[in-house]
XYZ file of C-alpha atoms in Angstrom:
341
model
C -16.121 18.044 28.278
C -18.034 17.581 25.033
C -18.010 14.232 23.257
C -19.308 15.550 19.968
C -15.976 15.596 18.149
C -14.759 12.343 19.611
C -17.161 9.498 18.868
C -16.483 8.286 15.352
C -19.359 6.241 13.928
C -20.378 4.860 10.580
C -23.607 5.992 8.950
C -25.500 2.886 10.018
C -24.317 2.077 13.545
C -23.866 3.928 16.810
C -20.781 2.123 18.049
C -17.269 3.538 17.582
C -15.454 1.930 14.656
C -12.245 0.627 16.176
C -11.521 -2.136 13.715
C -9.026 -0.107 11.669
C -6.743 0.438 14.634
C -7.037 -3.182 15.738
C -5.956 -4.575 12.391
C -3.543 -1.842 11.360
C 0.027 -2.995 10.688
C 2.440 -0.106 11.104
C 5.855 0.024 9.491
C 8.483 -0.030 12.245
C 10.251 3.000 10.784
C 7.547 5.184 12.380
C 8.325 4.123 15.932
C 10.818 6.877 16.675
C 7.805 9.101 17.374
C 4.459 8.533 19.082
C 2.119 10.588 16.888
C 2.930 9.488 13.345
C 1.290 10.369 10.037
C -1.020 7.346 10.210
C -2.501 8.382 13.549
C -2.679 12.002 12.375
C -4.755 11.007 9.337
C -7.097 8.955 11.526
C -7.639 11.853 13.914
C -8.248 14.335 11.084
C -10.830 11.975 9.544
C -12.556 11.640 12.909
C -12.819 15.370 13.537
C -13.794 16.277 9.953
C -16.527 13.626 10.047
C -17.824 14.936 13.389
C -17.641 18.519 12.103
C -20.162 17.747 9.357
C -22.283 15.497 11.573
C -22.684 18.340 14.046
C -23.817 20.976 11.578
C -20.495 22.499 10.509
C -19.962 24.356 13.750
C -17.063 26.650 14.602
C -13.896 25.648 12.720
C -11.598 26.810 15.523
C -13.501 24.737 18.079
C -13.088 21.660 15.901
C -9.393 22.400 15.411
C -8.879 22.666 19.155
C -10.660 19.335 19.594
C -8.286 17.790 17.059
C -5.218 19.025 18.939
C -6.684 17.965 22.272
C -7.458 14.521 20.866
C -3.829 14.099 19.754
C -2.593 15.279 23.147
C -4.835 12.742 24.866
C -3.386 10.007 22.653
C 0.045 10.937 23.935
C -1.272 10.957 27.509
C -2.481 7.403 26.978
C 1.046 6.319 26.047
C 2.249 7.505 29.445
C -0.734 6.013 31.266
C 0.123 2.572 29.909
C 3.795 2.883 30.821
C 2.784 4.041 34.291
C 0.612 0.931 34.622
C 3.792 -1.155 34.860
C 4.872 0.927 37.847
C 1.443 0.857 39.498
C 1.143 -2.925 39.262
C 4.638 -3.399 40.676
C 4.007 -1.023 43.572
C 0.648 -2.640 44.332
C 2.330 -6.035 44.600
C 5.027 -4.591 46.853
C 2.410 -3.050 49.158
C 0.407 -6.263 49.208
C 3.409 -8.380 50.187
C 4.456 -5.895 52.839
C 0.964 -5.899 54.351
C 0.917 -9.676 54.510
C 4.361 -9.784 56.052
C 3.350 -7.387 58.830
C 0.050 -8.967 59.746
C -0.451 -10.848 63.003
C 1.152 -14.282 62.782
C 2.106 -14.344 59.085
C 2.784 -17.696 57.444
C 6.243 -18.722 56.312
C 5.373 -17.839 52.710
C 4.140 -14.441 53.844
C 7.310 -13.790 55.837
C 9.515 -14.799 52.911
C 7.530 -14.030 49.743
C 8.894 -14.373 46.250
C 10.052 -10.849 45.392
C 10.945 -11.395 41.755
C 8.071 -9.334 40.385
C 8.683 -6.530 42.886
C 12.422 -6.535 42.143
C 11.948 -6.673 38.378
C 14.797 -4.577 37.010
C 12.929 -3.352 33.981
C 9.915 -2.194 36.027
C 12.218 -0.341 38.400
C 13.917 1.340 35.458
C 10.521 2.467 34.153
C 9.654 3.760 37.633
C 12.817 5.873 37.737
C 12.537 7.140 34.162
C 13.004 10.899 34.168
C 10.752 11.592 31.180
C 7.949 9.506 32.666
C 8.244 11.074 36.107
C 8.205 14.614 34.680
C 5.256 13.971 32.365
C 3.241 12.312 35.117
C 3.881 15.260 37.421
C 3.216 17.950 34.806
C 0.020 16.367 33.466
C -1.427 14.895 36.666
C -1.483 11.340 35.339
C -2.544 8.733 37.890
C -4.299 5.373 38.257
C -5.576 6.327 41.706
C -9.212 6.260 40.562
C -8.803 2.789 39.066
C -7.212 0.803 41.897
C -9.692 -2.043 41.410
C -8.496 -2.422 37.837
C -4.833 -2.347 38.905
C -5.557 -5.057 41.488
C -7.470 -7.268 39.052
C -4.730 -6.888 36.440
C -2.110 -7.879 38.997
C -4.175 -10.933 39.959
C -4.526 -11.854 36.290
C -0.753 -11.647 35.848
C -0.036 -13.709 38.964
C -2.412 -16.439 37.743
C -0.919 -16.574 34.257
C 1.461 -19.047 32.646
C 3.655 -16.076 31.772
C 4.248 -15.363 35.453
C 4.751 -19.050 36.292
C 7.366 -19.392 33.549
C 9.000 -16.179 34.701
C 9.404 -17.487 38.245
C 10.805 -20.774 36.961
C 13.229 -19.150 34.547
C 16.779 -19.690 35.883
C 18.049 -16.697 33.903
C 17.674 -13.949 36.484
C 18.663 -11.020 34.282
C 17.492 -7.633 33.031
C 16.598 -9.128 29.636
C 14.409 -11.749 31.306
C 12.686 -9.045 33.351
C 12.175 -6.930 30.246
C 10.803 -9.801 28.177
C 8.387 -10.675 30.991
C 6.725 -7.274 30.768
C 6.722 -7.317 26.987
C 4.910 -10.663 27.092
C 2.462 -9.370 29.701
C 1.512 -6.480 27.455
C 1.325 -8.543 24.299
C -0.670 -11.439 25.713
C -2.553 -10.151 28.749
C -3.021 -6.399 28.519
C -3.467 -5.764 24.792
C -7.091 -6.305 23.816
C -8.158 -6.564 27.455
C -11.767 -5.368 27.736
C -11.342 -4.434 31.390
C -8.490 -2.117 30.412
C -10.617 -0.437 27.759
C -13.420 0.083 30.277
C -11.019 1.542 32.839
C -9.474 3.887 30.289
C -12.885 4.964 29.001
C -13.810 6.048 32.512
C -10.687 8.237 32.581
C -11.032 9.850 29.141
C -13.578 9.641 26.324
C -10.822 10.578 23.880
C -9.398 7.065 23.962
C -12.319 5.220 22.382
C -10.356 4.484 19.211
C -6.796 4.841 20.498
C -6.125 1.984 22.894
C -5.003 -0.676 20.430
C -2.596 1.454 18.455
C -1.058 3.060 21.563
C -0.570 -0.401 23.088
C 1.530 -1.199 20.032
C 3.703 1.849 20.691
C 4.157 0.804 24.330
C 5.295 -2.698 23.332
C 7.824 -1.173 20.938
C 8.995 1.166 23.694
C 9.513 -1.736 26.094
C 11.712 -3.436 23.526
C 13.727 -0.231 22.976
C 14.750 0.025 26.644
C 18.393 -0.654 27.484
C 19.625 -1.281 31.008
C 22.706 0.920 30.501
C 20.486 3.970 29.909
C 19.075 3.807 33.427
C 16.688 6.634 34.290
C 17.732 8.567 31.183
C 16.159 6.106 28.740
C 14.409 8.180 26.081
C 10.692 7.694 25.515
C 8.903 8.489 22.273
C 8.335 12.205 21.589
C 4.836 13.335 20.683
C 5.787 14.457 17.173
C 8.853 13.705 15.098
C 9.435 17.365 14.228
C 7.788 20.699 13.486
C 6.834 19.410 10.030
C 4.505 16.789 11.499
C 2.948 19.362 13.811
C 2.249 21.610 10.835
C 0.922 18.651 8.837
C -1.848 18.138 11.418
C -3.197 21.681 11.211
C -2.672 22.150 7.497
C -4.380 18.879 6.498
C -7.344 19.659 8.735
C -7.733 23.256 7.565
C -7.340 22.467 3.869
C -9.870 19.650 4.161
C -12.531 22.008 5.502
C -11.662 25.375 3.949
C -11.794 23.823 0.487
C -14.356 21.193 1.389
C -17.086 22.458 -0.942
C -14.642 22.644 -3.847
C -13.350 19.124 -3.222
C -16.840 17.691 -2.830
C -18.025 19.367 -6.021
C -15.143 17.813 -7.952
C -15.731 14.411 -6.366
C -19.430 14.696 -7.171
C -18.710 14.988 -10.902
C -17.204 11.499 -10.831
C -19.951 9.716 -8.947
C -21.653 8.941 -12.297
C -24.598 6.666 -11.493
C -24.243 7.208 -7.754
C -26.592 9.673 -6.141
C -24.504 11.813 -3.795
C -27.048 11.515 -0.984
C -26.747 7.714 -1.149
C -22.966 7.731 -0.833
C -21.889 7.034 2.762
C -20.961 10.236 4.566
C -17.740 8.608 5.687
C -16.790 7.832 2.080
C -17.190 11.502 1.163
C -15.090 12.588 4.150
C -12.335 10.106 3.323
C -12.201 11.245 -0.319
C -12.309 14.896 0.735
C -9.385 14.587 3.169
C -7.423 12.409 0.728
C -7.883 15.047 -1.992
C -6.736 17.765 0.413
C -3.553 15.792 1.079
C -2.910 15.069 -2.616
C -3.299 18.722 -3.614
C -1.473 20.372 -0.715
C 1.399 18.039 0.151
C 3.450 17.482 -3.013
C 6.234 15.781 -1.043
C 3.946 12.820 -0.263
C 3.658 10.335 -3.154
C 0.089 10.050 -4.433
C 0.219 6.263 -4.099
C 1.074 6.558 -0.384
C -1.879 8.870 0.219
C -4.274 6.645 -1.721
C -3.194 3.503 0.141
C -3.627 5.136 3.550
C -7.150 6.388 2.912
C -8.281 3.258 1.089
C -7.132 1.229 4.109
C -9.048 3.574 6.397
C -12.163 3.176 4.241
C -12.122 -0.598 4.604
C -12.541 -0.301 8.354
C -14.335 2.986 8.957
C -16.994 2.793 6.270
C -18.796 0.039 4.351
C -17.281 -3.268 3.110
C -17.329 -1.977 -0.484
C -15.921 1.454 0.327
C -12.274 0.640 -0.384
C -12.670 -0.241 -4.077
C -15.328 2.471 -4.535
C -13.104 5.224 -3.108
C -10.112 3.922 -5.059
C -12.066 4.164 -8.315
C -13.457 7.649 -7.674
C -10.129 9.103 -6.516
C -8.296 7.553 -9.454
C -10.748 9.265 -11.794
C -10.380 12.597 -9.958
C -6.579 12.375 -10.071
C -6.653 11.722 -13.831
C -8.838 14.807 -14.297
C -6.498 16.944 -12.183
C -3.514 15.816 -14.242
C -5.325 16.540 -17.504
C -6.101 20.045 -16.228
C -2.412 20.487 -15.282
C -3.426 21.111 -11.672
C -1.608 17.990 -10.511
C 1.869 17.598 -11.978
C 3.260 14.592 -10.145
C 2.675 10.873 -9.827
């Protein structure tokens, strides 16, 4: 599997730029779907950038990489939910092994089963959507048992687990809040998790932090009464979002020369070769969205790409891109090409 459309680097470093995802604050209205417009824009920027970095190779190949990258993001959502099940089952197997060994201690014969019997974890384990997706897509933590074990040990040694055991409220809500706290405080931002996931798929270099956020929101959405039929987040909200992915990507590249020529006229004292490649890509994709998606307010588009510039390019890129795009938009309105605000 090629990495060439996946690693997303600035012009001056060789490490993936993950800061945008780590600091991104997402409006909660988007959480009825897994792949939202914010993540779509990020993925399109990544693939367009890589397309130019790799010599403008086959457009269809790049498009397939974009779709595969989005699919892998959705896979990651299920991997993280499955982690709850794997940790629970590992603890159950561990306690059973200790109980059946020769001359077990009293604690081993009568272990605390609260984690194993956690109602929320058992509901996740029985979830029909999770079970079907895992089966259909071959998702498994079997190659990362050392990570599952170390994560379990980390949980058992934590104050979160101690407080959970001492909590007199033995209820579904308590069980649910335990796992939400585990994800928020122990799993999110865990370097060992990122290393384990990287060994499974290179497509997750930039995805872990944002998908963790979706998992935490999903945990909170669970209701005991829904049992195994609890709905998980769909990949896309609707057909419109699916079409948005392909259309934004194609328009960005098919009209790339035209957009870059127009942007170039507004660089004034800037020499185009000295402008960061990422800045050009961000302005190019933003212009594609402004010109081809009239239903999206211009201000929304500008804010999204300016935010992306702050984290994926240089420290001064946000204000620079804002100024150039504002000038381009004014020109488009004067030419009657752009007729909305």
